[in-house]
Every structure is written in structure tokens, then in C-alpha cells.
PDB file of C-alpha atoms in Angstrom:
ATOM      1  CA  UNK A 217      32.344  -6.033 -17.836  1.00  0.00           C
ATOM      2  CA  UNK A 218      30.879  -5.070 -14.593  1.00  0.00           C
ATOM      3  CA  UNK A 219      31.894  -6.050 -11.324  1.00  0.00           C
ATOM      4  CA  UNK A 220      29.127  -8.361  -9.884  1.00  0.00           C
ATOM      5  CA  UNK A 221      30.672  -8.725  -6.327  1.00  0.00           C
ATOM      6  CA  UNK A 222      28.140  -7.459  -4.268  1.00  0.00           C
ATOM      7  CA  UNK A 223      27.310  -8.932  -0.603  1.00  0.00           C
ATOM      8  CA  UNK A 224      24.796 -11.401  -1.843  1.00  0.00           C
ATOM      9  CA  UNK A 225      23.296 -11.902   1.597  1.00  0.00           C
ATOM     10  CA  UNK A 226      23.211  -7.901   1.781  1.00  0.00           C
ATOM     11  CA  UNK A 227      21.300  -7.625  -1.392  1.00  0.00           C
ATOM     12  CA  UNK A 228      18.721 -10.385  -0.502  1.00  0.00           C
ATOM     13  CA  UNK A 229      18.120  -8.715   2.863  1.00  0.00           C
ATOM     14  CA  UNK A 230      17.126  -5.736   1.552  1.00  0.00           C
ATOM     15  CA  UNK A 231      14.960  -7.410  -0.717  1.00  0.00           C
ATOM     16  CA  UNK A 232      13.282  -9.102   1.871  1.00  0.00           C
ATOM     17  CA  UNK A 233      12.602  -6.143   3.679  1.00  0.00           C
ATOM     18  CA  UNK A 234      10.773  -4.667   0.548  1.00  0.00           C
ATOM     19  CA  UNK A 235       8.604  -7.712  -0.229  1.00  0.00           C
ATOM     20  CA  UNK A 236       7.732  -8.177   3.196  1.00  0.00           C
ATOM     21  CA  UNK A 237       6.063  -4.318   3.704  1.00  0.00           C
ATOM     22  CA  UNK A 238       4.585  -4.736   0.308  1.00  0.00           C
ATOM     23  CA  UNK A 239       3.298  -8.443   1.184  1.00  0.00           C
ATOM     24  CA  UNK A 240       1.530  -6.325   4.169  1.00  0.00           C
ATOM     25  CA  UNK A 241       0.171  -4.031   2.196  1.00  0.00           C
ATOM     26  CA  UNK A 242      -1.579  -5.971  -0.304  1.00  0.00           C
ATOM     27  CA  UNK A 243      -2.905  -7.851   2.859  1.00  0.00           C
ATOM     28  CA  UNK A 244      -4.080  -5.025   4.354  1.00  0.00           C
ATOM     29  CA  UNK A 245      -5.664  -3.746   1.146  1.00  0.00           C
ATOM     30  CA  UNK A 246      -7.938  -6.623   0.464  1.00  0.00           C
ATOM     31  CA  UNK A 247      -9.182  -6.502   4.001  1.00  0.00           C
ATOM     32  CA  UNK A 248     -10.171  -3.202   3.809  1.00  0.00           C
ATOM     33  CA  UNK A 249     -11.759  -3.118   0.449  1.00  0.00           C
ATOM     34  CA  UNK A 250     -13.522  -5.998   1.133  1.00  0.00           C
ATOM     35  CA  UNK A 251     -14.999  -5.009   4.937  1.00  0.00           C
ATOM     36  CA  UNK A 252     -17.641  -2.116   5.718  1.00  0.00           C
ATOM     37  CA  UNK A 253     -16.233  -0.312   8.655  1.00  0.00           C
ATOM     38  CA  UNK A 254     -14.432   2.606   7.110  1.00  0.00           C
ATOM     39  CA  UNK A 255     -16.938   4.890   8.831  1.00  0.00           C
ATOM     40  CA  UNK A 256     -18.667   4.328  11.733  1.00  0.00           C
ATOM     41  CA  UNK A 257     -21.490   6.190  14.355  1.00  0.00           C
ATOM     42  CA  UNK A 258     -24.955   6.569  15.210  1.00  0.00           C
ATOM     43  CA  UNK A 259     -27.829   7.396  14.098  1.00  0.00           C
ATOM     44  CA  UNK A 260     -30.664   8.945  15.840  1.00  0.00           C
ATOM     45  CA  UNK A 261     -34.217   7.289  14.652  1.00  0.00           C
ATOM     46  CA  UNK A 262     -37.604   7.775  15.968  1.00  0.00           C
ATOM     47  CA  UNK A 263     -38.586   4.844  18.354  1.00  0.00           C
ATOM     48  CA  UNK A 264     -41.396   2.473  17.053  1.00  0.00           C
ATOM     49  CA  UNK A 265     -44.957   1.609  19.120  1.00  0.00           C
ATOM     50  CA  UNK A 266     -44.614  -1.097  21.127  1.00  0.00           C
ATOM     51  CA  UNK A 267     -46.389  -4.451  19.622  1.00  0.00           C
ATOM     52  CA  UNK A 268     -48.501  -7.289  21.904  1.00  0.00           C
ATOM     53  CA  UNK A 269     -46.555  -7.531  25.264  1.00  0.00           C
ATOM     54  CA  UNK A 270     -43.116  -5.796  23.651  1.00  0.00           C
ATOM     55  CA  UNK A 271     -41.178  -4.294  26.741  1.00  0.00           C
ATOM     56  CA  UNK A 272     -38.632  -1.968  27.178  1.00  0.00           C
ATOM     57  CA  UNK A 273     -37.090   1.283  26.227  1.00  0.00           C
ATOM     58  CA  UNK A 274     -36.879   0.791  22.702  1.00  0.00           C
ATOM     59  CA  UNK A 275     -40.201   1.418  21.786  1.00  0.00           C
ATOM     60  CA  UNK A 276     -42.753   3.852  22.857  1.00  0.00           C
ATOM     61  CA  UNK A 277     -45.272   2.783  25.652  1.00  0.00           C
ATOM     62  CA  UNK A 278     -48.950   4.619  25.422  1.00  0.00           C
ATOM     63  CA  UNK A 279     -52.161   3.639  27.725  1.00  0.00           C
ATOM     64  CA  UNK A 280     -55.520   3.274  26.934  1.00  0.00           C
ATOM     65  CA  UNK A 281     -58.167   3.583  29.518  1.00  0.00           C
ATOM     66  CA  UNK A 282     -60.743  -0.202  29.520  1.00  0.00           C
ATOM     67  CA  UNK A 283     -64.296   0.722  27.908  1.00  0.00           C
ATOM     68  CA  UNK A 284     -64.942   1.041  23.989  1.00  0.00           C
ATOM     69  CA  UNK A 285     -62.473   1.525  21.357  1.00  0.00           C
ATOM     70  CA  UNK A 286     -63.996   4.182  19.476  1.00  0.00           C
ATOM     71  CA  UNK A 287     -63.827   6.387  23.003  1.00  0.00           C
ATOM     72  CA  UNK A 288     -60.491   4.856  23.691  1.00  0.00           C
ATOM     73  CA  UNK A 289     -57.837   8.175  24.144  1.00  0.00           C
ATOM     74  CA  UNK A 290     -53.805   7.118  23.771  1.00  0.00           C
ATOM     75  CA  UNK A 291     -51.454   8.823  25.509  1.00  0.00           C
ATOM     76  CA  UNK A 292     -48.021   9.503  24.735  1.00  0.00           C
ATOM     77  CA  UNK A 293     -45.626  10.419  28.274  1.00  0.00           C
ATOM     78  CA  UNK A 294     -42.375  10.451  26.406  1.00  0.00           C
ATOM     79  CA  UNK A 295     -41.315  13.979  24.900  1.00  0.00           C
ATOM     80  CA  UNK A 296     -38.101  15.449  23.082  1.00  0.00           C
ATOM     81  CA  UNK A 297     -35.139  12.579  22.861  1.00  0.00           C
ATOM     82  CA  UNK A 298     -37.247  10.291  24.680  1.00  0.00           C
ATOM     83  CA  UNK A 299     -38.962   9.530  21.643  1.00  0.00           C
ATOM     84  CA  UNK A 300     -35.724   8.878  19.823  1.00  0.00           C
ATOM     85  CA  UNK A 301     -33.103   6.274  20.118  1.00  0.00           C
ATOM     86  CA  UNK A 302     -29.847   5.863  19.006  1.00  0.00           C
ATOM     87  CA  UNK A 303     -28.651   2.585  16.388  1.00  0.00           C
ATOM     88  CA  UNK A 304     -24.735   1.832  15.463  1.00  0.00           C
ATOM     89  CA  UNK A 305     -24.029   1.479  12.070  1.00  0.00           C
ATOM     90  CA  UNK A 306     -21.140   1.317   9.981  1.00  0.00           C
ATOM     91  CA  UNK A 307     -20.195   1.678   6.245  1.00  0.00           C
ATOM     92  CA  UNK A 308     -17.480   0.440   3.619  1.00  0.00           C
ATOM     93  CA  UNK A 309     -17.357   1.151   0.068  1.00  0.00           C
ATOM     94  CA  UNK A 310     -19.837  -1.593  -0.836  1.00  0.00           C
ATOM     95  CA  UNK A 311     -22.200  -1.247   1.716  1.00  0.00           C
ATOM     96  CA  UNK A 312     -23.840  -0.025   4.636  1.00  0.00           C
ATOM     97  CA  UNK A 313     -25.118  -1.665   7.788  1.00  0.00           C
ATOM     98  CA  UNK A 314     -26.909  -1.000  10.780  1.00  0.00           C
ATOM     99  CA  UNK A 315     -28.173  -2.694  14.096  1.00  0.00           C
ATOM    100  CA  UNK A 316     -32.182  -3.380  13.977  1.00  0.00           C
ATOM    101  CA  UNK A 317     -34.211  -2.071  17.034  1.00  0.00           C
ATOM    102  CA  UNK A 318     -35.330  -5.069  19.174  1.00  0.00           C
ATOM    103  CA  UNK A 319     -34.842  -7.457  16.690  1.00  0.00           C
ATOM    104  CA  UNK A 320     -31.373  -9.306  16.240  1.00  0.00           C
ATOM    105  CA  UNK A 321     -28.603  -8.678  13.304  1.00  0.00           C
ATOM    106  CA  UNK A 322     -28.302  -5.661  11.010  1.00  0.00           C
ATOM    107  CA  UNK A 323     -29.972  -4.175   7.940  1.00  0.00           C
ATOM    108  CA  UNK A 324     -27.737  -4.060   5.289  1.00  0.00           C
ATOM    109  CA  UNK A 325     -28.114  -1.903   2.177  1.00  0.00           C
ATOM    110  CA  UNK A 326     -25.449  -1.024  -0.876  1.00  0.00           C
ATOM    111  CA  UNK A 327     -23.363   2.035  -0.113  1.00  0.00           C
ATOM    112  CA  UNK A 328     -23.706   3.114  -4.172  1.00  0.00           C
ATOM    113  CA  UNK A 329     -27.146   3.157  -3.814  1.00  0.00           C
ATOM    114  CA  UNK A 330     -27.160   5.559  -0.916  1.00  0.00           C
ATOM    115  CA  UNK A 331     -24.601   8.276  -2.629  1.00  0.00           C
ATOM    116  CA  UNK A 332     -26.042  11.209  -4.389  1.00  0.00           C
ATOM    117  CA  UNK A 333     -26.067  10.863  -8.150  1.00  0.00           C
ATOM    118  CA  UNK A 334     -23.765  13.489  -9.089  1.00  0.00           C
ATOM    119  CA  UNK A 335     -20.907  11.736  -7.004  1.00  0.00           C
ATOM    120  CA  UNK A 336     -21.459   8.273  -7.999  1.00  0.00           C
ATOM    121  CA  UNK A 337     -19.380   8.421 -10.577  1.00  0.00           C
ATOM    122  CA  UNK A 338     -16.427   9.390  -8.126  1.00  0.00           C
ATOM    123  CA  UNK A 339     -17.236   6.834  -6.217  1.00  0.00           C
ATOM    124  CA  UNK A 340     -17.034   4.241  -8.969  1.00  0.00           C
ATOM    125  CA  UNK A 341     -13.817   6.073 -10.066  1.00  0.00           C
ATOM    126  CA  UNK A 342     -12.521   5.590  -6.187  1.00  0.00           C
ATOM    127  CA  UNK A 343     -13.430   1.645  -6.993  1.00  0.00           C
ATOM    128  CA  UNK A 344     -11.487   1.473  -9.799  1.00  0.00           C
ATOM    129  CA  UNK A 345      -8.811   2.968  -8.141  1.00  0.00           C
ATOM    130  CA  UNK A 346      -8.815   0.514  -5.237  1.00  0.00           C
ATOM    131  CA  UNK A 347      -9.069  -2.568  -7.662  1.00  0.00           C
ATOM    132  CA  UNK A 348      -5.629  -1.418  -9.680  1.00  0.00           C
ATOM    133  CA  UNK A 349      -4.040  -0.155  -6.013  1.00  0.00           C
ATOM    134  CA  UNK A 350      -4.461  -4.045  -5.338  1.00  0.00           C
ATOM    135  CA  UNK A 351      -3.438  -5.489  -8.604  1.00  0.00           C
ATOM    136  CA  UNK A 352      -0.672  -3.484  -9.137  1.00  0.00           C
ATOM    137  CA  UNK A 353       0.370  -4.572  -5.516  1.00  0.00           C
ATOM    138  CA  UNK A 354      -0.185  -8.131  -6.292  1.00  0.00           C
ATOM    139  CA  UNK A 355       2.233  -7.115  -9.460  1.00  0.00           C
ATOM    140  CA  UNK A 356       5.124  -5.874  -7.039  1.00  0.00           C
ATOM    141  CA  UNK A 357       5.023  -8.758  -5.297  1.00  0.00           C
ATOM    142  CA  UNK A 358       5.509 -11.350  -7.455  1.00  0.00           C
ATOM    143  CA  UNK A 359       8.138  -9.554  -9.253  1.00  0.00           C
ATOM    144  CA  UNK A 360       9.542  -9.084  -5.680  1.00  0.00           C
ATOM    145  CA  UNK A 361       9.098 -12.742  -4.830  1.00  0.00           C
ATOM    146  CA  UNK A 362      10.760 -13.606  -8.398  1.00  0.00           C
ATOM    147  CA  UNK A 363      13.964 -11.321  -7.495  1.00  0.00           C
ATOM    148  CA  UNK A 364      14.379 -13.341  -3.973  1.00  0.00           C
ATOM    149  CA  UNK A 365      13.319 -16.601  -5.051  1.00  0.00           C
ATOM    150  CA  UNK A 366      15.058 -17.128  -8.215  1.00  0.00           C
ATOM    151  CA  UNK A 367      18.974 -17.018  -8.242  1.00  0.00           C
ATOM    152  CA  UNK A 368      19.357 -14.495 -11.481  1.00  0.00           C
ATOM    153  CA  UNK A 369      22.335 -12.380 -12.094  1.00  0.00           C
ATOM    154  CA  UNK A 370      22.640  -8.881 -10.406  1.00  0.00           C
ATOM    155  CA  UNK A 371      22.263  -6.939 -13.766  1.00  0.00           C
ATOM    156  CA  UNK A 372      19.019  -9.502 -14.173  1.00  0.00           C
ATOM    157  CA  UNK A 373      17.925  -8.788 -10.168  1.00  0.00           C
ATOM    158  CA  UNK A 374      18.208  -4.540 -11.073  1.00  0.00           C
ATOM    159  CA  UNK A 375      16.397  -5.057 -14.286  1.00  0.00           C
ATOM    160  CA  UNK A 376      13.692  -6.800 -12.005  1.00  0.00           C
ATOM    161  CA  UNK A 377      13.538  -4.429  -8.942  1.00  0.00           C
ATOM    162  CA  UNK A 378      13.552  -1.372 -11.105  1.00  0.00           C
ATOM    163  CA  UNK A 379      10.400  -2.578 -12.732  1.00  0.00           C
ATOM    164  CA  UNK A 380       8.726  -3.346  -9.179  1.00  0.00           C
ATOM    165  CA  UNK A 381      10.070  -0.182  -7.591  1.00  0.00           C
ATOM    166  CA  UNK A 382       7.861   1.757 -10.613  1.00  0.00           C
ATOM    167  CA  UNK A 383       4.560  -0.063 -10.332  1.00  0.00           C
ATOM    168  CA  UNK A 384       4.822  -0.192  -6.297  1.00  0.00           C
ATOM    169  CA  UNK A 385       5.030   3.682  -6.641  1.00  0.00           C
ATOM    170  CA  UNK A 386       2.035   4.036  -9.163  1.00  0.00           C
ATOM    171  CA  UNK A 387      -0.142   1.561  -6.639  1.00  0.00           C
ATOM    172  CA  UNK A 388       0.990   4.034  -3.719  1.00  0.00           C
ATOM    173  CA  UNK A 389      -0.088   6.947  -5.867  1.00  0.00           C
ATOM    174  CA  UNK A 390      -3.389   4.822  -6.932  1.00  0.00           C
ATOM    175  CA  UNK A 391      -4.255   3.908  -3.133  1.00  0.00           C
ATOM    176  CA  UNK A 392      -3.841   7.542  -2.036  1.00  0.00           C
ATOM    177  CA  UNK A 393      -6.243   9.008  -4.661  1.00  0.00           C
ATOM    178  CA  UNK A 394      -8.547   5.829  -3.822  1.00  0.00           C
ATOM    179  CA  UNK A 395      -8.914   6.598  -0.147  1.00  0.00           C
ATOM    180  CA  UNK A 396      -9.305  10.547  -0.525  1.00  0.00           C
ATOM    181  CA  UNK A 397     -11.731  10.330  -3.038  1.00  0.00           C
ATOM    182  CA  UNK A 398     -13.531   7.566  -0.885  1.00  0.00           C
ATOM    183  CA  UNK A 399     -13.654  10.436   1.762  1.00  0.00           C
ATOM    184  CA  UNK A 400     -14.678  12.580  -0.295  1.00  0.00           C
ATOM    185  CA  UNK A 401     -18.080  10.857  -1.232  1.00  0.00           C
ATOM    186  CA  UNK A 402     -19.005   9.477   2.164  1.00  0.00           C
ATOM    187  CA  UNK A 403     -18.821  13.362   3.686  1.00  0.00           C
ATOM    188  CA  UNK A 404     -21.329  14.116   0.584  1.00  0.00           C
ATOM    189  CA  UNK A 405     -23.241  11.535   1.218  1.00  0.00           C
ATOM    190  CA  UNK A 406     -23.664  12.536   4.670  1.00  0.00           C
ATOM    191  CA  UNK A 407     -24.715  16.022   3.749  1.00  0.00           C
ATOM    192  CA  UNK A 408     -27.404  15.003   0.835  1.00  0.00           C
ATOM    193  CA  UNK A 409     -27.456  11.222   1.099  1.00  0.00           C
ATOM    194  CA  UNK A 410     -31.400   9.808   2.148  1.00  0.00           C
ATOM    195  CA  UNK A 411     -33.141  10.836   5.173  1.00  0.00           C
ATOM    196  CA  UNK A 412     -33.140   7.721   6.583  1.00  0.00           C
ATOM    197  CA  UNK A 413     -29.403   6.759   6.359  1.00  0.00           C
ATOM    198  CA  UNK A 414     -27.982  10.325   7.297  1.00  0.00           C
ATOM    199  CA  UNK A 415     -25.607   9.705  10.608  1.00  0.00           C
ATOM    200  CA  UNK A 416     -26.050  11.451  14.040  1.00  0.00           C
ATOM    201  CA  UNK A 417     -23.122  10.938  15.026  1.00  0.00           C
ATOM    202  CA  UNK A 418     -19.629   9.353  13.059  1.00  0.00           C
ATOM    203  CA  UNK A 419     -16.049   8.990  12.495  1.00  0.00           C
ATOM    204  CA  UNK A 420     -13.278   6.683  10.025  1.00  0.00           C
ATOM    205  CA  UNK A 421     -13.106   3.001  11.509  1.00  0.00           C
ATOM    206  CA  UNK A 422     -10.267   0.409  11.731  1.00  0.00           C
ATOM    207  CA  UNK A 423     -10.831  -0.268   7.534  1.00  0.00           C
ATOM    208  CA  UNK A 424      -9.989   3.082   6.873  1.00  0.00           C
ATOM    209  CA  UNK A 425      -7.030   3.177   9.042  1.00  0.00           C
ATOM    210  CA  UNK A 426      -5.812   0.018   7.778  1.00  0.00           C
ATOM    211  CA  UNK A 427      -6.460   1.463   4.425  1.00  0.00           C
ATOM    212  CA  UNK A 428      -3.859   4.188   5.029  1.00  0.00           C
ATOM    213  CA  UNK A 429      -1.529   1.477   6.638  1.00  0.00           C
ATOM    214  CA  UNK A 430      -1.583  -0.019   3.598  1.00  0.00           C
ATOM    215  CA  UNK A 431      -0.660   3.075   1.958  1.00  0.00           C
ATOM    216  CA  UNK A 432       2.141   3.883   4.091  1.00  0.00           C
ATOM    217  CA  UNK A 433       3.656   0.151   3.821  1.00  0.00           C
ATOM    218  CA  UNK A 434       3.125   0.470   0.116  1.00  0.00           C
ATOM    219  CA  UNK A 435       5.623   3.679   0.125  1.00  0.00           C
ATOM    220  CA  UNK A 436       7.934   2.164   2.690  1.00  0.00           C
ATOM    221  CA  UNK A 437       8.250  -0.790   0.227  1.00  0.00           C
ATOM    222  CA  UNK A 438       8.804   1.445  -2.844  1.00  0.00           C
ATOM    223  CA  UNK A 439      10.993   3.705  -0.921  1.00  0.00           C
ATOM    224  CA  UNK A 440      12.915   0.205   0.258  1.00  0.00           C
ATOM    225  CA  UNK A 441      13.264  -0.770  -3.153  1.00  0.00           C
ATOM    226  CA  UNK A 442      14.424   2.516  -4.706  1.00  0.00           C
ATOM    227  CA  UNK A 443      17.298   2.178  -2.016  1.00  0.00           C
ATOM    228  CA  UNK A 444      18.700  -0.919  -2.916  1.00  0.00           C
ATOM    229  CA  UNK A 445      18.588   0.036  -6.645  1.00  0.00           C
ATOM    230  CA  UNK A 446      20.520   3.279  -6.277  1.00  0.00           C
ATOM    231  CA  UNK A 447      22.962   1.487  -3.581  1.00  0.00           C
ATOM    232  CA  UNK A 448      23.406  -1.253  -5.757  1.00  0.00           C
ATOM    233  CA  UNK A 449      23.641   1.414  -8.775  1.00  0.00           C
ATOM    234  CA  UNK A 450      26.389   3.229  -6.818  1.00  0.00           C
ATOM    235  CA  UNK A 451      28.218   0.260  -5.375  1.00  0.00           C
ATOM    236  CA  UNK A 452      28.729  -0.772  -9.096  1.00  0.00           C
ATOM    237  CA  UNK A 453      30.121   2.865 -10.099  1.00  0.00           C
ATOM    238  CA  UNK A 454      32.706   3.047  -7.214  1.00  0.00           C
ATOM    239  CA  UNK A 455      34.069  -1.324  -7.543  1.00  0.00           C
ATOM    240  CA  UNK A 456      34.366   0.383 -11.685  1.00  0.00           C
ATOM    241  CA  UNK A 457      36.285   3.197 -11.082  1.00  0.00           C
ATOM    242  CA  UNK A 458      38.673   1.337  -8.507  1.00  0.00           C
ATOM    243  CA  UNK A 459      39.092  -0.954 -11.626  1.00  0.00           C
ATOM    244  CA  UNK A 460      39.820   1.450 -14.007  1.00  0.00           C
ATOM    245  CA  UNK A 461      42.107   3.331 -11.664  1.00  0.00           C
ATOM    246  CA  UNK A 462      43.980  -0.135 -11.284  1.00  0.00           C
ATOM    247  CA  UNK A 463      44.227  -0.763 -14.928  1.00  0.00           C
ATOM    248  CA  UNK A 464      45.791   2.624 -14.780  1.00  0.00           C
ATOM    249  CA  UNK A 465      48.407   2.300 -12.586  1.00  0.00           C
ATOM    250  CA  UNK A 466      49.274  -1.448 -13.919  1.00  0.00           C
ATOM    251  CA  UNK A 467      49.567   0.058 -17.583  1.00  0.00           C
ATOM    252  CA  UNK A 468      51.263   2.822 -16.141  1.00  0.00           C
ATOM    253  CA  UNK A 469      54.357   0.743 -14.430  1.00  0.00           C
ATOM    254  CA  UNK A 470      54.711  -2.269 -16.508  1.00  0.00           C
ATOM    255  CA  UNK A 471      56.425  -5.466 -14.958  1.00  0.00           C
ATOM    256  CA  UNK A 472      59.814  -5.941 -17.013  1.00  0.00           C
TER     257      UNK A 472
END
């Protein structure tokens, strides 16, 4: 029989500690999968006329001299950039937004639509990815939950945290081959996506940072988990051979 007289409050700390990063991560994961700022910039778009009494510098100004129309001659002063301005957008793996010019809110339009053909299946296998990075998260941390919560035995509690410590791992693994394939398709897409969508100007947003959080809290928590397993492991090797070595030395010198 193995010796089950390991700290309990030790063992329940540690396992705290790994449900806690992995609660994080699964947190951050959802966010991120379900916002549109992994990628954000600029893009540079020809200004429109100005319409009835519109002012400003968002659209282009022209003059026409009073007398008929037919003779009427427009004139257009602006040149080079002046005839272009600027517009923030920003894009997730759903979809892409950005702001209207002089108008209010955003033009949105799906992200899958905008990606070349021949990497939309990447990009659906990137989805897929990110769906079973959160599920098998959500896995881990109920089994975590179950190993803190409920008051098993420690052979029942390394049974338990084995099992999480491999599908925390595989949702690490998951999430990292996720967000690089993710990457991979946007940069196509900016290369050989539409005219009208292609960026000026970009770089990743807070999404895909958080993203990678979640990736590194995933690891922490599998690398947490691993631990106590292996020091629980080893804790139960060295309390058996004390035992044993015991047994020998009672067995050894008998008490007449």
C-alpha cells in the first residue's frame, strides 16, 4: 500500500495555481476569438466629392464659375496625397471593420470573404483549431476544478491531473498552430486580398497579444500541472523506500 501522507494543503496549492493560469487562459481565449482587433492600421482611400454644403477636409472641394452648366469648367486644386485620406480599420478572424468617411460608425465586412481562395481553407483550418484550443481548455478546467473541489484520494487526484496535464498540453499545442496559421493568412491576404481592403499601413492588436497570453498561461498551467504530478510521483517513491528500508531493519533485529 502506498503512503498517502502528502501535505494536503501543499498539494491543493499547487493545484490552485494550475487552474487559476488555465482559468485565464480560457478567458483570454474567448475574448480574442470572439473580438476583431488582431490586426490593426490604415488604409489610404481616395477622398469622395463633396455633396450639397458638405465641409471639410474629407472630401474634395472643386469650383464652378456662375453662367450655364453645359460651359460650366470644375476645377480640382488638390494634387498627390491631398486627394487621399487615411481610415482606421481593424480585423479579427471573423471580420473586418473600418471607420466611414464623414459619416458615423464602421463598415463591417466578413474576414473569410476577403482571403484569397487558395488560403481559405487554412483559415478555416486556423478556426477549427481555435474552437478545440478553447474546448479542450474548458476540458482542463473542469477536470482541474473537479481535483480541487472534490475531496478524492491522492492516487484518485494523480489519475485526474495526469489526464488534465495531457489535454492542457494538446490545447497549448492547438492554440500555437491556431495563431501562426492565423498570421499566416492575414499577411496573404494583405498581399492578394481585394483592392479595396488592402492596408496602408498595419500591425497585430491587443486580440492577438492576448491570444499569445493565452498561449503562454495555457503552458504555464500545463507546465504547473506536470510539476505537481512528478513531485507528487517522487514524494511517493522516496516515503516507499524509507518504508521498505524500515521493514528492513525491523525484520532484521527482531524484538525478543
Amino acid at each position: 500500500r502506498m503512503p498517502t501522507s502528502i501535505p494536503e494543503a501543499d498539494r491543493r496549492h499547487r493545484a490552485s495555481a494550475a487552474f487559476s493560469l488555465s482559468f485565464l487562459s480560457l478567458v483570454f481565449s474567448i475574448t480574442a476569438f470572439s473580438s476583431s482587433h488582431w490586426c490593426e492600421g490604415t488604409r489610404k482611400v481616395a477622398k469622395p466629392f463633396c455633396k450639397g454644403d458638405t465641409k471639410g477636409d474629407l472630401c474634395i472641394r472643386f469650383n464652378s464659375p456662375d453662367g450655364n452648366g453645359s460651359q460650366a469648367v470644375q476645377y480640382i486644386w488638390e494634387t498627390g496625397d491631398d486627394k487621399f485620406v487615411e481610415k482606421n480599420f481593424h480585423a479579427g478572424i471573423w471580420y473586418s471593420c473600418e471607420e466611414m468617411i464623414n459619416e458615423d460608425g464602421e463598415r463591417c465586412r466578413s474576414f473569410i470573404s476577403l482571403t484569397p481562395s487558395s488560403d481559405r481553407g487554412v483559415l478555416w483550418l486556423s478556426i477549427v483549431a481555435e474552437l478545440l484550443y478553447i474546448v479542450l481548455l474548458l476540458i482542463g478546467n473542469i477536470l482541474m476544478s473537479v481535483e480541487i473541489f472534490y475531496y478524492s484520494s491522492v492516487i484518485d487526484g494523480l489519475k485526474i491531473n495526469a489526464f488534465s496535464a495531457v489535454v492542457t498540453v494538446l490545447a497549448g499545442l492547438l492554440g500555437m498552430v491556431a495563431h501562426m496559421m492565423y498570421t499566416t493568412v492575414f499577411q496573404m491576404t494583405v498581399n492578394l486580398g481585394p483592392e479595396d481592403w488592402r492596408p496602408h499601413t498595419w500591425d497585430y492588436g491587443w486580440s492577438y497579444g492576448l491570444a499569445w497570453t493565452s498561449f503562454a498561461c495555457c503552458m504555464a498551467a500545463a507546465v504547473t500541472t506536470i510539476n505537481k504530478y512528478t513531485k507528487t510521483i517522487l514524494e511517493f517513491k522516496h516515503r516507499r523506500k524509507k518504508l521498505e528500508r524500515s521493514f528492513k531493519i525491523q525484520y532484521s533485529f527482531p524484538d525478543h
